[in-house]
mmCIF file with all atom_site columns, C-alpha atoms in Angstrom:
data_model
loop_
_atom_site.group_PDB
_atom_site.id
_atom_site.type_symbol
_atom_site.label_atom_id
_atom_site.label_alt_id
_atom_site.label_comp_id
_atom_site.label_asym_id
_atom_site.label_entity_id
_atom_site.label_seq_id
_atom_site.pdbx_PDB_ins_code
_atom_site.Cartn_x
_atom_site.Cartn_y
_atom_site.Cartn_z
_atom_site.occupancy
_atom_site.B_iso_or_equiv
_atom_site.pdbx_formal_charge
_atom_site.auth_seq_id
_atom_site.auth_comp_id
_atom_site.auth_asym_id
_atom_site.auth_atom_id
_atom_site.pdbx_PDB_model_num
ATOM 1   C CA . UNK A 1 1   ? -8.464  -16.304 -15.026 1.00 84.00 ? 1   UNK A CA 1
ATOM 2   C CA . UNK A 1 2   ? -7.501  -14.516 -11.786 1.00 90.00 ? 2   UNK A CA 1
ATOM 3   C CA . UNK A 1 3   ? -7.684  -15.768 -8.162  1.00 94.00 ? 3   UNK A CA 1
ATOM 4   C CA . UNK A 1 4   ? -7.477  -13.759 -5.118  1.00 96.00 ? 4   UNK A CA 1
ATOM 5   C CA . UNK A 1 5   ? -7.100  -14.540 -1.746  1.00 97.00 ? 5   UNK A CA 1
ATOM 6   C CA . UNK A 1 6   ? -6.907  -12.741 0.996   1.00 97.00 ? 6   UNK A CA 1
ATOM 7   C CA . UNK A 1 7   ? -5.112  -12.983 4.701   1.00 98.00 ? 7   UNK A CA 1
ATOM 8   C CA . UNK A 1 8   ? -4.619  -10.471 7.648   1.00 98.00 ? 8   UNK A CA 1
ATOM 9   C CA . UNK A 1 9   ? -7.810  -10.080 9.044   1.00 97.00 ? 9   UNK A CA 1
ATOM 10  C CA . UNK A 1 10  ? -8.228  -10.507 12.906  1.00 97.00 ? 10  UNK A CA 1
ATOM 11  C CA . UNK A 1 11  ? -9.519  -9.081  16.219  1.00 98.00 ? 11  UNK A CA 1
ATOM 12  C CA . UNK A 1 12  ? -8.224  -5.866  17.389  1.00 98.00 ? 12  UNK A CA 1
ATOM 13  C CA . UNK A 1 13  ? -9.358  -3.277  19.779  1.00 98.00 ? 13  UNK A CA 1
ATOM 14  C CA . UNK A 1 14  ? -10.090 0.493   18.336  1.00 98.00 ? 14  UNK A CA 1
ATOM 15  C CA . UNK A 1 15  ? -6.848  2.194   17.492  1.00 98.00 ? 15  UNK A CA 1
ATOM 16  C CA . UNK A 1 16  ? -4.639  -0.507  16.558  1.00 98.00 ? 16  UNK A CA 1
ATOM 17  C CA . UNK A 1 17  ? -3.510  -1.425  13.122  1.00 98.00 ? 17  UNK A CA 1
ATOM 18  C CA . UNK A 1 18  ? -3.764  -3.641  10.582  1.00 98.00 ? 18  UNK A CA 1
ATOM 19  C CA . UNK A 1 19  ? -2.459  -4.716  7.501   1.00 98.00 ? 19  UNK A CA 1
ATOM 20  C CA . UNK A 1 20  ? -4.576  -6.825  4.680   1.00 98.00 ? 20  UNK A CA 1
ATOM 21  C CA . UNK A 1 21  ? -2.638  -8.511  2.016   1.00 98.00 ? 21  UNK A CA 1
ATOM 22  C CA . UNK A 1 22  ? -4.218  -9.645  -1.428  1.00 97.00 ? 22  UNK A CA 1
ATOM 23  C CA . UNK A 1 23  ? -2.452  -12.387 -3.632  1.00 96.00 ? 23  UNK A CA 1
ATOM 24  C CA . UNK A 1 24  ? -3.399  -12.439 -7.184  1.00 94.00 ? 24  UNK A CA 1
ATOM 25  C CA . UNK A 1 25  ? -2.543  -15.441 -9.510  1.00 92.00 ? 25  UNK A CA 1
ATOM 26  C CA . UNK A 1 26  ? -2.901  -14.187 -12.833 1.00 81.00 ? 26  UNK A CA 1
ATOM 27  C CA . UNK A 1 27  ? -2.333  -11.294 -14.502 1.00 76.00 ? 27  UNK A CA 1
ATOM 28  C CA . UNK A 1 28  ? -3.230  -8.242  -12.281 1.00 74.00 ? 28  UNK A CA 1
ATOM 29  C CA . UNK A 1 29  ? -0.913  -5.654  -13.300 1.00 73.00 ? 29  UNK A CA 1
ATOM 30  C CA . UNK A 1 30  ? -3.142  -4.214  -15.981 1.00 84.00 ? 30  UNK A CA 1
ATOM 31  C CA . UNK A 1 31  ? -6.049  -4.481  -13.660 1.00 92.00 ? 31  UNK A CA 1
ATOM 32  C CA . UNK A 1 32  ? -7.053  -2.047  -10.827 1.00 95.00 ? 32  UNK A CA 1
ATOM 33  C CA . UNK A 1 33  ? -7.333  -3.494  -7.624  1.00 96.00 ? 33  UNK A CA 1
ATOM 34  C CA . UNK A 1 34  ? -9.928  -2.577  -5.137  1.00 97.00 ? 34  UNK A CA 1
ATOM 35  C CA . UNK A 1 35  ? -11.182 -3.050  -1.608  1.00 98.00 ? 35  UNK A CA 1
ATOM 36  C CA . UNK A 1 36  ? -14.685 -3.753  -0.265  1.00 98.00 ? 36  UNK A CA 1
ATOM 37  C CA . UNK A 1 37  ? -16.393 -4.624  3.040   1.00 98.00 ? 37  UNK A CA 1
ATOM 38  C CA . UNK A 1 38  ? -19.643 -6.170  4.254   1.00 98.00 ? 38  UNK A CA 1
ATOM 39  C CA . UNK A 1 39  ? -20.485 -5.672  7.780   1.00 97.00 ? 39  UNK A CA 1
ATOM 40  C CA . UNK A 1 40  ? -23.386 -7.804  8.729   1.00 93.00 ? 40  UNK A CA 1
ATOM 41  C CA . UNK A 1 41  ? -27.116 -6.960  7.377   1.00 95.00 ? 41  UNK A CA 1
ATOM 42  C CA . UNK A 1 42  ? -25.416 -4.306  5.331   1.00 97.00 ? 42  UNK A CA 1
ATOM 43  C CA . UNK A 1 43  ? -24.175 -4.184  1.394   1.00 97.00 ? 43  UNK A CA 1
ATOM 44  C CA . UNK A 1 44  ? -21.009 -4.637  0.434   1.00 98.00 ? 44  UNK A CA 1
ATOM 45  C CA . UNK A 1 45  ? -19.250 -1.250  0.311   1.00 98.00 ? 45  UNK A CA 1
ATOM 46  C CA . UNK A 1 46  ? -16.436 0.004   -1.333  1.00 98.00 ? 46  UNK A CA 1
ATOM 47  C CA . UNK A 1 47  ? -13.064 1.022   0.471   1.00 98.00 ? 47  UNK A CA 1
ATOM 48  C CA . UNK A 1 48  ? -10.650 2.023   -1.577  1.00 98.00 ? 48  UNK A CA 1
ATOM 49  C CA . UNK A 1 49  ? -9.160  1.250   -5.296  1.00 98.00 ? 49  UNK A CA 1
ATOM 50  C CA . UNK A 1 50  ? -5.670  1.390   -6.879  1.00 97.00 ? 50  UNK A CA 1
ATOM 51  C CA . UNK A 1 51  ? -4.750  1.620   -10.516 1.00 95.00 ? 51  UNK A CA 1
ATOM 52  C CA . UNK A 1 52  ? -2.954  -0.882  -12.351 1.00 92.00 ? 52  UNK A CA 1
ATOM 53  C CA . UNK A 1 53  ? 0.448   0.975   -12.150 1.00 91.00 ? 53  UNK A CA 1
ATOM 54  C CA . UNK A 1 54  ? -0.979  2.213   -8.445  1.00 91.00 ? 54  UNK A CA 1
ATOM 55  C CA . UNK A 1 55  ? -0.593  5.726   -9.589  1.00 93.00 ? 55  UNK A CA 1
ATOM 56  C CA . UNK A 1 56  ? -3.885  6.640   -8.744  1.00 96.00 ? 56  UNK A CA 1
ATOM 57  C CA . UNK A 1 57  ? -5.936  5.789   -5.425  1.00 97.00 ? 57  UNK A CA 1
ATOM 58  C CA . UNK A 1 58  ? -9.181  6.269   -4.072  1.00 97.00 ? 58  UNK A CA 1
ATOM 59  C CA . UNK A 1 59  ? -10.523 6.225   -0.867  1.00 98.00 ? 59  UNK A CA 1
ATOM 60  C CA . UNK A 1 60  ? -14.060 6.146   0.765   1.00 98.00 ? 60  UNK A CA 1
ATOM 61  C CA . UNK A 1 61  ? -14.661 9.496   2.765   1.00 98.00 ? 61  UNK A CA 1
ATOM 62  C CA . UNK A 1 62  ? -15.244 6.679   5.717   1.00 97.00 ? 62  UNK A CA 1
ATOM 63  C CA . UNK A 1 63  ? -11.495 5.429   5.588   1.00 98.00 ? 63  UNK A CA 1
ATOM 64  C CA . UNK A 1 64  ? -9.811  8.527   4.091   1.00 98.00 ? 64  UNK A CA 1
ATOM 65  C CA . UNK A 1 65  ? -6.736  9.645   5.953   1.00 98.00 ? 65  UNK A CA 1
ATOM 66  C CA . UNK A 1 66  ? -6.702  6.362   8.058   1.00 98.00 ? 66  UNK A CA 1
ATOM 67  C CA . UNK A 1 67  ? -6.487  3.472   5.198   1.00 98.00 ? 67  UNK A CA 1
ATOM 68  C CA . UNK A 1 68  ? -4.014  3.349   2.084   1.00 98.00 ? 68  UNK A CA 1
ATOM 69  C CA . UNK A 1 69  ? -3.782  0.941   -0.182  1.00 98.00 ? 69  UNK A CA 1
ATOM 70  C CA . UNK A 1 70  ? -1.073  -0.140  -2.245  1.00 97.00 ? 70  UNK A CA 1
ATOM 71  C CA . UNK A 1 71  ? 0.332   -3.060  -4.544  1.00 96.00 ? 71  UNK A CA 1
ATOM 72  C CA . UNK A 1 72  ? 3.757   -4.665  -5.614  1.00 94.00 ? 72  UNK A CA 1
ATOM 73  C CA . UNK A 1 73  ? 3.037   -6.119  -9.410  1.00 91.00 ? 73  UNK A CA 1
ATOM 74  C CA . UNK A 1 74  ? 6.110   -8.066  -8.759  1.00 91.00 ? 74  UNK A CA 1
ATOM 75  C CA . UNK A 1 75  ? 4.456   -9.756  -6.320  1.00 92.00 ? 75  UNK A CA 1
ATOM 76  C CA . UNK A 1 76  ? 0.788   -9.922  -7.885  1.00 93.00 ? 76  UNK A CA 1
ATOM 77  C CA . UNK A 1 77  ? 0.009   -8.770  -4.461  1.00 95.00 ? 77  UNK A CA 1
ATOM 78  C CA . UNK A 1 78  ? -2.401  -5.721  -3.060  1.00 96.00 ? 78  UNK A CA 1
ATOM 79  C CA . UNK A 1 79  ? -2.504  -3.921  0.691   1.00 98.00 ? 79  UNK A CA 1
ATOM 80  C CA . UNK A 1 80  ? -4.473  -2.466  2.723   1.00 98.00 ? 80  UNK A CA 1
ATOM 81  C CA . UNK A 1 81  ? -3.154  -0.693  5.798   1.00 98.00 ? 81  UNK A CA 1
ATOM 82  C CA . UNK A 1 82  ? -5.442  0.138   8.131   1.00 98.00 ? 82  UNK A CA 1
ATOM 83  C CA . UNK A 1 83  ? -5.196  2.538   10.916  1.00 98.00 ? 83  UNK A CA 1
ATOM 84  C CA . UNK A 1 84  ? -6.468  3.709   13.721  1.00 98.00 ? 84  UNK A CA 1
ATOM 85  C CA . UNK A 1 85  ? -9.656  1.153   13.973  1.00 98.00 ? 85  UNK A CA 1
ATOM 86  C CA . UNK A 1 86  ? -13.009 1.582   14.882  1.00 98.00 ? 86  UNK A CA 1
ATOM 87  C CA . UNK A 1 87  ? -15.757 -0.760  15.947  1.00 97.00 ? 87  UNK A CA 1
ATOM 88  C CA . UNK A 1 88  ? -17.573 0.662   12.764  1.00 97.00 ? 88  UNK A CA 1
ATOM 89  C CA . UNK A 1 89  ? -15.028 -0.854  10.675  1.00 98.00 ? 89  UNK A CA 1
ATOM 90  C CA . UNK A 1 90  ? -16.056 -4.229  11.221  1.00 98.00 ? 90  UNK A CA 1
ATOM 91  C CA . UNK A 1 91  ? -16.950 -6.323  8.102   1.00 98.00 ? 91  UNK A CA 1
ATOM 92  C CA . UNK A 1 92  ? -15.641 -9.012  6.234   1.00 98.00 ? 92  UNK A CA 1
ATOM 93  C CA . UNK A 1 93  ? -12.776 -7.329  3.895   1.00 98.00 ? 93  UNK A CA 1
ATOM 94  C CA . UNK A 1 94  ? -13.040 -8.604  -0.003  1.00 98.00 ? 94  UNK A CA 1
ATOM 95  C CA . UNK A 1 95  ? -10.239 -7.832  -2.564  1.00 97.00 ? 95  UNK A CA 1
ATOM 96  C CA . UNK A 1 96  ? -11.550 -7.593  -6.130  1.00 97.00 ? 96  UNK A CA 1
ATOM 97  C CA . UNK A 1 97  ? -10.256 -6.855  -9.506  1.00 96.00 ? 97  UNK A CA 1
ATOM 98  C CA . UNK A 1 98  ? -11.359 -4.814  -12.187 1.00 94.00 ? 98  UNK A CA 1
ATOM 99  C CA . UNK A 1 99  ? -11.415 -1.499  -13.706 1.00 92.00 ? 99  UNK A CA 1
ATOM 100 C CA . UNK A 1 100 ? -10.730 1.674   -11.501 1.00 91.00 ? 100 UNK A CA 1
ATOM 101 C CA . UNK A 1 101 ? -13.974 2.289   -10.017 1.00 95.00 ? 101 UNK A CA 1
ATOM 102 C CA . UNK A 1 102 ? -16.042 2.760   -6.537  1.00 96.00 ? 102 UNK A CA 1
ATOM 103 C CA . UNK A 1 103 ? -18.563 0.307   -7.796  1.00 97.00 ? 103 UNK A CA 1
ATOM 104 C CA . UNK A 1 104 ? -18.867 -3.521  -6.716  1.00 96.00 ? 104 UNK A CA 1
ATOM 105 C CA . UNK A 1 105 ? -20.398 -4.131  -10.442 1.00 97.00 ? 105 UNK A CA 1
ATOM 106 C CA . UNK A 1 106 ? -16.974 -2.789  -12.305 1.00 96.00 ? 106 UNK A CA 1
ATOM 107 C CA . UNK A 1 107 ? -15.113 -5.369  -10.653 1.00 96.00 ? 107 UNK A CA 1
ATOM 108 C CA . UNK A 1 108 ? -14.894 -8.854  -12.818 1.00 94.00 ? 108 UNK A CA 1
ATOM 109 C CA . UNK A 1 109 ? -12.843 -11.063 -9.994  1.00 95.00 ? 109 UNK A CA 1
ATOM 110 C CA . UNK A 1 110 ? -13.431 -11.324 -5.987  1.00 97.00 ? 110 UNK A CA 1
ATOM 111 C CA . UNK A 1 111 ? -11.679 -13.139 -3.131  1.00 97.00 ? 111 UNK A CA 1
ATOM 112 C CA . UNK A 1 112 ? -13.625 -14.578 -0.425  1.00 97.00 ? 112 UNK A CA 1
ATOM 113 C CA . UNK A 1 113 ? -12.997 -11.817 2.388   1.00 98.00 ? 113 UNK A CA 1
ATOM 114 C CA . UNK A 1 114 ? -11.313 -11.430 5.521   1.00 98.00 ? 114 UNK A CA 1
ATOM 115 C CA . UNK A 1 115 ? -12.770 -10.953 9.107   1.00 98.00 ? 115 UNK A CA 1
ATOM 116 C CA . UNK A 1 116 ? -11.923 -7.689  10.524  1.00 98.00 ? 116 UNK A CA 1
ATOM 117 C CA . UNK A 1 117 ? -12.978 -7.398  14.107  1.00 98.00 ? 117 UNK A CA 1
ATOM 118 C CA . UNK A 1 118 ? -12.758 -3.752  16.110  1.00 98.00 ? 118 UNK A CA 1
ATOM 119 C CA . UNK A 1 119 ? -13.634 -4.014  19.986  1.00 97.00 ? 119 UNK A CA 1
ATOM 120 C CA . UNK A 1 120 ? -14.479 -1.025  21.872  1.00 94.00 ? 120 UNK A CA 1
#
């Protein structure tokens, strides 16, 4: 079985940083990793995904050029840097694992999110 849990969420205003950290226990390596968010009264959305050997990414069109995501298999741990905020990045962040895809439903294992808060 595999366990995430995630940390780094927080209130910021628009343009700062931040920096979302995933710990797997369990055997991630062979597993992509991927990010999701929910803001509220919306679906869950996907953010970005990393292969197992995080050769290839993938980003949302929303978050491309401002979020990258990354891992350390030595760690069993994922990332997800995130500049330049906006207000319309609000959501609760959720780390899954999975195969390499954009879809929630290709993802077997989920954390239970982070708050990410972006004031105007």
């Amino acid at each position: 079985q595999v366990q995430l849990v995630e940390s780094g969420g927080g209130l910021v205003q628009a343009g700062d940083s931040l920096r979302l950290s995933c710990a797997a226990s369990g055997r991630t390596f062979r597993l992509s990793m991927g990010w999701f968010r929910q803001a509220p009264g919306k679906d869950r959305e996907f953010v970005a995904t990393i292969s197992g050997a995080g050769i290839n990414r993938y980003y949302a069109d929303s978050v491309k050029g401002r979020f990258t995501i990354s891992r350390d298999n030595a760690k069993n741990t994922v990332y997800l840097q995130m500049n330049s905020l906006r207000p319309e990045d609000t959501a609760v962040y959720y780390c899954a694992a999975g195969s390499h895809s954009s879809q929630k439903e290709d993802y077997d294992y989920w954390g239970q999110g982070t708050q990410v808060t972006v004031s105007s």
